[in-house]
Amino acid sequence: MNKKTFADWQDKAATLKIEGRAFIDGALSHSRDGKTFVCASPIDGRELARVADCGEADVNAVVAAARRAFDEGSWAGLNPRERKAVLLRWAALMHEHLDELALLETLDMGKPIGDTTMIDIPAAAHCVAWYAEAIDKVGGEVVPADQHLVGLVTREPMGVVAAVVPWNFPLVMAAWKFGPALAAGNSVVLKPSEKSPLTAIRVAQLAHEAGLPPGVFNVVPGGAEPGRLLAAHGDVDCIAFTGSTRTGKLIMQCAAQSNLKRVWLELGGKSPNIVLADCPDLDGAAKAAADAIFFNMGEVCSAGSRLLVHRDIKDVFIEKLLAAARSYAPGHPLDPVVTMGAIVDRVQMDQVLAYIEAGRSEGRLAAGGAQVKKETGGFYIEPTVFEVKPDAKIAREEIFGPVLSVIVFDTVDEAVHIANDTQYGLAAAVWSADVTTAHEIARRLRAGTVWVNCYGEGGGDMNFPFGGYKQSGNGRDKSLHALEKYTELKSTLIRLR
Ligand code: NAD
């Protein structure tokens, strides 16, 4: 348990040294053309740093460095046991620098310091350690082949992997890519979001300190341009992307028009949380429903943004939900008791407010609905709850903010139909005391993760694959399955006689 007070964190923030350069081929570097962008804090709008705005020359240089490192075998050629030792040192360094990394993440992205110290940074370190621990235990296969043959099936690293990630869990989303990709022996070029580049740069320095050879792990900050250049680059073998469905489609096009690099997409969601009339614990379900949409300011791909409630329990359930929502009053993210921080930037806040405006004309506003703490210069929105019909714009489009659409249903079939009637399929939940009913519904829900009588459980457990059906993406982060994304399968047939 971190014992620091609000004042302690503010003191630390005042003296924090922030690095804004890219990390290419084992060294910090300015962008080749000297361009920078302003990295500001959503807490108060204050400028935190000028960050390298990488362009074509940087992308070409970083891919060349990553390729050279791969071809030389300085990382890929190591015994997996040796890669494991370096990655474990790196994970340990992340723990050693937990306060610094948590502070960077909170200042940069606006999420509560309680979350970055307890969830984000430990989860990223755990992810790296988990794949490190796994990598010297996964072997290949000897297949039953003709007598005159020895048949081997092995997995080999792909080469240069680009990871393009969003801003909502900056370091965790990145670690879900670079953890398995590096463990498998690839070189990685990480392109963090322009809204949250700081922890990526800092962990690259720590990677170097831990012993990752130059060129093996690189960070090129910038906006869409370096992301697009990586997606279109002829010498990138694989691109692993987390972000919006719109950008995911563009990335797939770039890959198709260039070298058919492997494309893995973790995209948006509009996840349904279904509460049946026989829900075994209305208080617990209401609290979980509030957590599902208000944790991380609702900036969660798997947020339970559609709450489907049976008509018989609707009134009592909404009352309990609103009580639970009150524990999410927006506050200063450096205050350890605060559970809801700032929206990542003005653009995102304005988008969320526009959805709230749309909601006012589409349904009944039950709570929230306003920007607050304007005097701080930061971007804060109250937890907001609407009661709407399933076809309302706010019930169909991903908002990525603290806005919940409550939808009432009468039958199980209707609930399942509404739940699946979306372009997305990232997550879903069902609450029922009847295990058969719950399990039957779980089977019918078209989503990569289904929770029964809980929501969001197992997020930090690396054993569960995470990813989407439909336009929520392809492939899975986490678990041993993620190693499959960063390796090619090779058949080797050896003729004995
Ligand atoms: P975004 O698509 O705007 O940006 C994601 C990343 O792509 C950023 O680094 C951005 O700079 C880069 N980018 C933007 N345009 C690009 C282009 N044309 N070519 C290449 N790269 C480009 O998404 P965002 O706003 O950063 O993140 C929010 C989205 O991420 C939401 O839709 C959310 O659901 C999704 N998300 C999904 C998961 C998941 O695991 N499925 C997890 C977290 C977030």
XYZ file of C-alpha atoms and ligand atoms in Angstrom:
541
model
C 0.000 0.000 0.000
C 1.421 3.368 -1.042
C 1.271 5.700 1.968
C 1.966 9.003 0.187
C -0.410 11.899 0.721
C -1.808 14.402 -1.768
C 0.866 16.873 -0.616
C 3.638 14.268 -1.057
C 2.567 13.629 -4.645
C 2.300 17.323 -5.405
C 5.847 17.850 -4.073
C 7.112 14.976 -6.194
C 5.325 16.347 -9.251
C 6.943 19.751 -8.771
C 10.443 18.294 -9.006
C 9.817 15.495 -11.501
C 12.276 15.390 -14.387
C 10.412 14.615 -17.618
C 12.113 13.201 -20.708
C 10.533 13.979 -24.077
C 13.042 12.580 -26.548
C 12.535 9.503 -28.659
C 14.485 6.340 -27.807
C 16.122 4.911 -30.917
C 18.871 2.313 -31.176
C 19.780 2.409 -27.504
C 19.891 6.198 -27.115
C 17.630 9.172 -26.507
C 17.310 11.312 -29.595
C 15.554 14.416 -30.829
C 13.432 13.982 -33.927
C 15.589 14.226 -37.066
C 13.934 17.483 -38.154
C 13.830 18.903 -34.616
C 10.016 18.962 -34.463
C 8.289 18.647 -31.101
C 4.737 18.675 -29.821
C 3.409 19.980 -26.521
C 2.519 17.356 -23.960
C 0.056 18.968 -21.533
C -1.574 17.615 -18.389
C -5.353 17.148 -18.446
C -5.304 17.842 -14.705
C -4.830 21.588 -15.206
C -3.840 22.150 -18.842
C -0.226 22.829 -17.803
C 2.582 22.017 -20.263
C 4.560 19.039 -18.988
C 7.146 18.646 -21.719
C 8.001 19.122 -25.343
C 8.080 15.712 -26.928
C 9.861 14.580 -30.106
C 7.399 14.575 -32.998
C 8.840 11.753 -35.077
C 8.528 11.765 -38.843
C 9.654 9.760 -41.834
C 13.404 10.039 -41.219
C 12.951 8.843 -37.631
C 10.713 5.961 -38.652
C 13.180 4.840 -41.299
C 16.063 5.095 -38.818
C 14.233 3.201 -36.088
C 13.100 0.396 -38.381
C 16.649 0.065 -39.735
C 18.025 -0.153 -36.187
C 15.402 -2.709 -35.168
C 16.129 -4.772 -38.301
C 19.877 -4.674 -37.725
C 19.463 -5.771 -34.120
C 17.227 -8.624 -35.225
C 19.519 -9.767 -38.005
C 22.591 -9.631 -35.773
C 20.836 -11.920 -33.313
C 21.863 -9.837 -30.305
C 18.435 -10.583 -28.813
C 16.692 -13.120 -31.043
C 19.800 -15.320 -30.955
C 19.952 -15.582 -27.167
C 18.885 -18.637 -25.269
C 15.329 -17.830 -24.081
C 16.659 -18.213 -20.540
C 18.965 -15.249 -21.140
C 16.152 -13.117 -22.551
C 14.133 -14.057 -19.514
C 16.843 -12.767 -17.158
C 16.986 -9.377 -18.913
C 13.197 -9.007 -19.014
C 12.914 -9.890 -15.323
C 15.510 -7.212 -14.523
C 13.460 -4.759 -16.582
C 10.255 -5.658 -14.718
C 12.108 -5.233 -11.408
C 13.304 -1.781 -12.517
C 9.710 -0.806 -13.308
C 8.816 -1.754 -9.733
C 11.782 0.202 -8.383
C 10.607 3.241 -10.336
C 6.944 2.699 -9.552
C 6.319 6.115 -7.986
C 8.024 7.953 -10.830
C 6.223 5.989 -13.545
C 2.864 6.264 -11.775
C 3.314 10.002 -11.403
C 4.207 10.381 -15.085
C 1.159 8.360 -16.117
C -1.177 10.336 -13.850
C 0.137 13.744 -14.911
C 0.115 12.801 -18.584
C -3.226 11.029 -18.802
C -5.255 12.282 -15.812
C -6.041 8.965 -14.149
C -6.010 8.739 -10.341
C -2.649 8.130 -8.672
C -4.283 5.331 -6.667
C -4.889 3.524 -9.961
C -1.484 4.133 -11.512
C 0.340 2.986 -8.367
C -1.908 -0.026 -7.719
C -2.925 -1.064 -11.230
C -1.201 0.420 -14.274
C 2.476 0.254 -13.405
C 2.370 -3.045 -11.453
C 0.295 -4.590 -14.263
C 2.792 -3.522 -16.929
C 5.714 -4.896 -14.898
C 3.795 -8.097 -14.192
C 3.074 -8.542 -17.903
C 6.768 -8.311 -18.795
C 7.712 -10.703 -15.982
C 4.931 -13.137 -16.941
C 6.134 -13.512 -20.545
C 9.736 -13.650 -19.327
C 8.822 -16.546 -17.056
C 6.932 -18.297 -19.836
C 9.379 -18.033 -22.681
C 11.862 -20.716 -21.645
C 9.022 -23.182 -21.092
C 7.250 -23.174 -24.443
C 8.814 -25.541 -26.940
C 7.935 -26.785 -30.412
C 6.570 -30.101 -31.662
C 7.953 -33.273 -33.184
C 5.183 -34.439 -35.480
C 4.257 -38.024 -36.392
C 5.662 -38.173 -39.945
C 6.895 -40.806 -42.395
C 9.591 -43.133 -41.009
C 12.280 -41.642 -43.204
C 11.623 -38.153 -41.865
C 12.038 -36.177 -38.693
C 9.324 -33.535 -38.679
C 9.722 -30.454 -36.522
C 7.254 -27.630 -35.986
C 8.841 -24.592 -34.408
C 7.908 -21.022 -33.668
C 10.316 -18.318 -34.726
C 10.240 -14.584 -34.005
C 8.828 -12.519 -36.865
C 11.468 -9.803 -36.916
C 10.485 -6.169 -36.519
C 7.226 -5.667 -34.645
C 5.604 -2.230 -34.523
C 3.264 -1.548 -31.599
C 0.888 1.405 -31.956
C -1.090 2.043 -28.798
C -3.742 4.356 -27.293
C -3.754 6.655 -24.293
C -6.267 5.112 -21.890
C -3.874 2.627 -20.273
C -0.688 3.893 -21.910
C 1.869 1.566 -20.373
C -0.347 -1.489 -19.874
C -1.603 -1.526 -23.467
C 2.000 -1.159 -24.652
C 3.230 -3.931 -22.339
C 0.563 -6.313 -23.638
C 2.321 -5.942 -27.023
C 6.005 -5.563 -26.188
C 5.927 -8.179 -23.386
C 5.185 -11.181 -25.610
C 6.874 -9.701 -28.715
C 10.207 -9.176 -26.940
C 10.026 -12.442 -25.021
C 9.613 -14.237 -28.350
C 12.801 -12.586 -29.638
C 11.511 -9.807 -31.871
C 12.746 -6.236 -32.103
C 10.020 -3.747 -31.177
C 9.225 -0.194 -32.258
C 6.649 1.314 -29.908
C 4.582 4.287 -31.037
C 2.733 5.633 -27.984
C -0.253 7.943 -28.305
C 0.567 11.626 -28.681
C -1.768 12.116 -25.705
C 0.311 9.971 -23.341
C 3.900 9.382 -24.535
C 5.847 9.845 -21.297
C 5.963 6.446 -19.576
C 6.914 4.734 -22.849
C 10.027 6.902 -23.134
C 10.963 6.293 -19.503
C 10.582 2.518 -19.666
C 12.738 2.448 -22.802
C 15.560 3.944 -20.735
C 14.950 1.301 -18.087
C 14.995 -1.422 -20.749
C 18.445 -0.288 -21.778
C 19.543 -0.258 -18.136
C 18.227 -3.809 -17.750
C 20.394 -4.969 -20.656
C 18.210 -5.002 -23.772
C 20.691 -4.540 -26.639
C 20.485 -1.339 -28.746
C 17.794 -1.408 -31.420
C 15.727 -4.123 -29.715
C 13.262 -1.814 -27.965
C 12.619 1.634 -29.400
C 10.071 4.398 -28.832
C 9.012 6.910 -31.487
C 6.525 9.441 -30.111
C 4.240 11.389 -32.422
C 0.695 11.384 -33.726
C -0.955 9.580 -36.627
C 1.973 10.117 -39.008
C 4.595 7.822 -37.446
C 1.820 5.268 -36.837
C 0.815 5.369 -40.488
C 4.455 5.213 -41.630
C 5.058 2.118 -39.506
C 1.889 0.482 -40.840
C 3.022 1.177 -44.419
C 6.709 0.340 -43.940
C 8.090 -2.422 -46.121
C 10.536 -3.613 -43.479
C 8.101 -3.959 -40.579
C 6.993 -7.584 -40.291
C 4.064 -7.177 -37.943
C 1.956 -4.365 -36.560
C 0.108 -4.777 -33.291
C -2.422 -2.031 -32.788
C -4.749 -1.009 -29.992
C -7.056 1.920 -30.638
C -10.201 2.914 -32.445
C -11.926 0.770 -35.053
C -11.579 3.641 -37.552
C -7.774 3.708 -37.214
C -7.605 -0.083 -37.191
C -9.196 -0.166 -40.636
C -6.650 2.353 -41.944
C -3.797 0.276 -40.555
C -5.109 -2.831 -42.266
C -5.241 -0.922 -45.554
C -1.636 0.250 -45.137
C -0.522 -3.322 -44.494
C -2.442 -4.574 -47.541
C -0.943 -1.900 -49.775
C 2.630 -2.435 -48.562
C 4.151 -5.765 -47.588
C 1.196 -7.700 -46.105
C 2.741 -7.428 -42.670
C 0.823 -9.323 -40.010
C -1.881 -7.106 -38.489
C -3.313 -7.520 -35.010
C -6.086 -5.185 -33.930
C -7.564 -4.535 -30.493
C -10.343 -2.036 -31.136
C -13.384 -0.373 -29.666
C -16.360 -1.713 -27.780
C -19.889 -1.035 -26.583
C -20.183 -3.799 -24.081
C -23.525 -4.931 -22.659
C -23.992 -5.697 -18.975
C -27.234 -7.694 -18.566
C -28.980 -7.851 -15.196
C -31.782 -10.419 -15.022
C -34.648 -10.160 -12.555
C -33.181 -13.035 -10.483
C -29.788 -11.313 -10.085
C -28.366 -12.850 -6.871
C -26.925 -9.639 -5.404
C -28.484 -6.355 -6.525
C -26.170 -4.233 -4.379
C -23.065 -5.985 -5.696
C -24.328 -5.840 -9.276
C -25.132 -2.132 -8.996
C -21.685 -1.356 -7.647
C -20.088 -3.479 -10.378
C -22.197 -1.700 -13.021
C -20.948 1.668 -11.754
C -17.330 0.445 -11.665
C -17.763 -0.970 -15.175
C -18.464 2.452 -16.667
C -16.863 4.964 -14.285
C -13.505 3.322 -13.563
C -10.773 5.145 -15.516
C -13.310 7.895 -16.353
C -15.073 5.430 -18.647
C -12.032 5.495 -20.938
C -11.953 1.715 -21.091
C -12.417 -0.323 -24.267
C -14.324 -3.005 -22.365
C -16.395 -0.531 -20.306
C -19.894 -1.764 -19.508
C -21.389 1.185 -21.366
C -24.781 -0.463 -22.002
C -26.607 -1.608 -18.896
C -29.529 -3.883 -19.785
C -31.907 -4.204 -16.818
C -35.016 -6.336 -16.511
C -38.161 -4.220 -16.155
C -39.164 -5.868 -12.838
C -36.061 -4.602 -11.023
C -35.401 -1.457 -13.017
C -36.408 1.172 -10.454
C -34.702 -0.401 -7.491
C -31.600 -1.196 -9.534
C -31.203 2.327 -10.929
C -31.527 3.742 -7.429
C -28.690 1.500 -6.206
C -26.629 2.291 -9.303
C -26.914 6.041 -8.750
C -25.858 5.599 -5.119
C -22.794 3.640 -6.277
C -22.025 6.277 -8.937
C -21.704 8.922 -6.231
C -18.404 7.358 -5.120
C -16.980 8.528 -8.470
C -16.974 12.289 -7.904
C -14.234 13.820 -10.090
C -11.275 15.110 -8.079
C -7.586 15.963 -8.344
C -5.863 12.842 -9.683
C -2.876 13.268 -7.348
C -5.123 12.965 -4.299
C -4.921 9.280 -3.285
C -8.562 9.158 -2.164
C -9.847 10.274 -5.578
C -11.357 7.542 -7.765
C -12.248 9.614 -10.829
C -9.701 11.872 -12.487
C -9.577 14.037 -15.608
C -10.596 13.223 -19.179
C -7.443 12.868 -21.275
C -7.716 16.175 -23.179
C -10.086 18.874 -24.365
C -10.827 17.090 -27.660
C -11.958 13.962 -25.864
C -13.915 15.948 -23.279
C -15.739 17.889 -25.994
C -16.619 14.644 -27.779
C -18.059 13.185 -24.599
C -20.017 16.386 -23.888
C -21.426 16.269 -27.432
C -22.689 12.727 -26.766
C -24.238 13.943 -23.517
C -26.065 16.656 -25.474
C -27.323 14.030 -27.931
C -28.456 11.915 -24.983
C -30.564 14.732 -23.553
C -32.775 14.676 -26.632
C -32.837 10.875 -26.871
C -33.641 9.774 -23.348
C -33.975 10.604 -19.671
C -30.940 12.001 -17.855
C -30.844 10.242 -14.470
C -27.552 11.641 -13.133
C -24.623 13.918 -13.995
C -24.353 15.431 -17.444
C -21.980 18.347 -16.829
C -18.387 19.422 -17.060
C -17.064 20.254 -13.582
C -13.972 21.811 -11.982
C -13.594 24.218 -14.910
C -11.645 26.625 -12.695
C -8.730 24.145 -12.598
C -8.050 24.506 -16.334
C -8.433 20.700 -16.525
C -11.051 18.444 -18.120
C -13.544 16.807 -15.773
C -16.982 15.301 -16.399
C -19.462 14.016 -13.821
C -20.507 10.366 -13.888
C -23.514 10.454 -16.196
C -26.435 8.038 -16.498
C -29.182 8.057 -19.150
C -32.197 5.852 -19.602
C -32.592 5.310 -23.345
C -33.987 3.020 -26.027
C -31.517 0.566 -27.598
C -31.407 2.457 -30.903
C -30.327 5.773 -29.346
C -27.059 7.141 -30.711
C -25.486 7.119 -27.232
C -26.478 3.458 -26.823
C -24.884 2.457 -30.139
C -21.665 4.452 -30.509
C -18.572 4.125 -28.372
C -18.320 7.279 -26.231
C -15.152 6.451 -24.283
C -16.170 8.555 -21.319
C -18.212 8.315 -18.089
C -21.612 7.995 -19.773
C -23.865 4.999 -19.133
C -26.889 4.050 -21.240
C -29.491 2.100 -19.273
C -31.837 0.007 -21.422
C -34.870 -1.841 -20.084
C -35.849 -5.288 -21.396
C -38.629 -7.806 -20.768
C -37.350 -11.188 -21.970
C -34.043 -13.033 -22.156
C -34.274 -13.280 -25.953
C -34.803 -9.540 -26.195
C -31.800 -8.901 -23.937
C -29.544 -11.182 -25.963
C -30.729 -9.604 -29.198
C -30.010 -6.072 -27.941
C -26.650 -7.174 -26.510
C -25.497 -8.646 -29.824
C -27.001 -5.928 -32.021
C -23.746 -3.982 -32.329
C -20.733 -3.822 -34.621
C -18.570 -4.539 -31.567
C -17.897 -7.711 -29.596
C -15.259 -7.043 -26.985
C -16.919 -7.962 -23.684
C -20.284 -8.676 -22.077
C -21.707 -9.674 -18.712
C -24.776 -11.406 -17.364
C -26.136 -11.502 -13.808
C -28.456 -14.328 -12.761
C -28.861 -16.702 -9.823
C -29.646 -19.522 -12.254
C -26.351 -20.926 -13.465
C -27.982 -22.677 -16.415
C -29.668 -19.516 -17.663
C -26.481 -17.515 -17.128
C -24.381 -20.080 -18.948
C -26.801 -20.337 -21.854
C -26.777 -16.565 -22.239
C -22.966 -16.485 -21.950
C -22.792 -18.890 -24.893
C -25.068 -16.731 -26.998
C -23.163 -13.496 -26.383
C -20.838 -12.658 -29.283
C -17.918 -11.240 -27.331
C -14.286 -12.104 -26.576
C -14.830 -11.993 -22.804
C -18.034 -12.827 -20.920
C -18.398 -12.267 -17.197
C -21.049 -14.055 -15.144
C -22.139 -12.388 -11.892
C -19.180 -10.013 -12.046
C -17.711 -7.385 -14.372
C -14.085 -6.721 -15.251
C -12.694 -9.609 -13.159
C -9.354 -11.031 -14.256
C -8.172 -7.886 -16.011
C -4.768 -8.214 -14.396
C -4.599 -11.996 -14.717
C -2.330 -12.747 -17.655
C -3.852 -16.206 -18.146
C -6.985 -14.824 -19.794
C -6.771 -13.869 -23.487
C -8.294 -10.469 -24.200
C -9.683 -9.249 -27.504
C -12.727 -8.915 -29.632
C -15.237 -10.514 -31.954
C -16.524 -8.587 -34.975
C -15.208 -5.037 -35.351
C -13.618 -5.088 -31.906
C -10.608 -6.618 -33.616
C -8.720 -9.837 -34.199
C -6.121 -11.797 -32.284
C -5.787 -11.738 -28.527
C -3.571 -9.883 -26.093
C -2.422 -11.606 -22.876
C -2.026 -15.344 -22.236
C 0.290 -17.750 -24.048
C -1.877 -17.267 -27.158
C -0.380 -13.784 -27.596
C 2.980 -15.413 -28.355
C 1.376 -16.833 -31.496
C 0.893 -13.297 -32.831
C 4.592 -12.520 -32.752
C 5.959 -15.787 -34.105
C 5.857 -17.553 -37.459
C 5.187 -21.259 -37.515
C 7.844 -23.256 -39.353
C 7.740 -26.868 -40.515
C 11.181 -28.458 -40.888
C 11.363 -31.887 -42.557
C 14.642 -33.743 -42.229
C 15.172 -36.746 -44.519
C 17.074 -39.458 -42.713
C 17.610 -41.842 -45.612
P -6.874 6.109 -31.967
O -7.242 5.082 -32.962
O -7.219 7.514 -32.233
O -5.284 6.111 -31.741
C -4.569 4.954 -31.347
C -3.130 5.080 -31.791
O -3.090 5.106 -33.222
C -2.440 6.354 -31.327
O -1.091 6.047 -31.029
C -2.533 7.257 -32.548
O -1.523 8.236 -32.610
C -2.376 6.254 -33.668
N -2.968 6.651 -34.954
C -3.952 7.559 -35.181
N -4.244 7.605 -36.511
C -3.428 6.705 -37.117
C -3.262 6.279 -38.467
N -3.983 6.778 -39.460
N -2.344 5.319 -38.726
C -1.620 4.772 -37.724
N -1.715 5.141 -36.445
C -2.617 6.098 -36.131
O -7.460 5.609 -30.581
P -7.354 6.337 -29.163
O -8.291 7.492 -29.148
O -5.922 6.574 -28.809
O -7.869 5.193 -28.177
C -9.211 4.975 -27.930
C -9.685 3.748 -28.674
O -8.873 2.632 -28.320
C -11.097 3.372 -28.308
O -11.824 3.054 -29.471
C -10.912 2.126 -27.451
O -12.000 1.261 -27.438
C -9.713 1.511 -28.065
N -9.066 0.583 -27.128
C -9.175 -0.764 -27.366
C -8.596 -1.680 -26.482
C -8.709 -3.159 -26.714
O -7.950 -3.899 -26.118
N -9.617 -3.618 -27.551
C -7.898 -1.210 -25.374
C -7.803 0.160 -25.168
C -8.389 1.056 -26.064
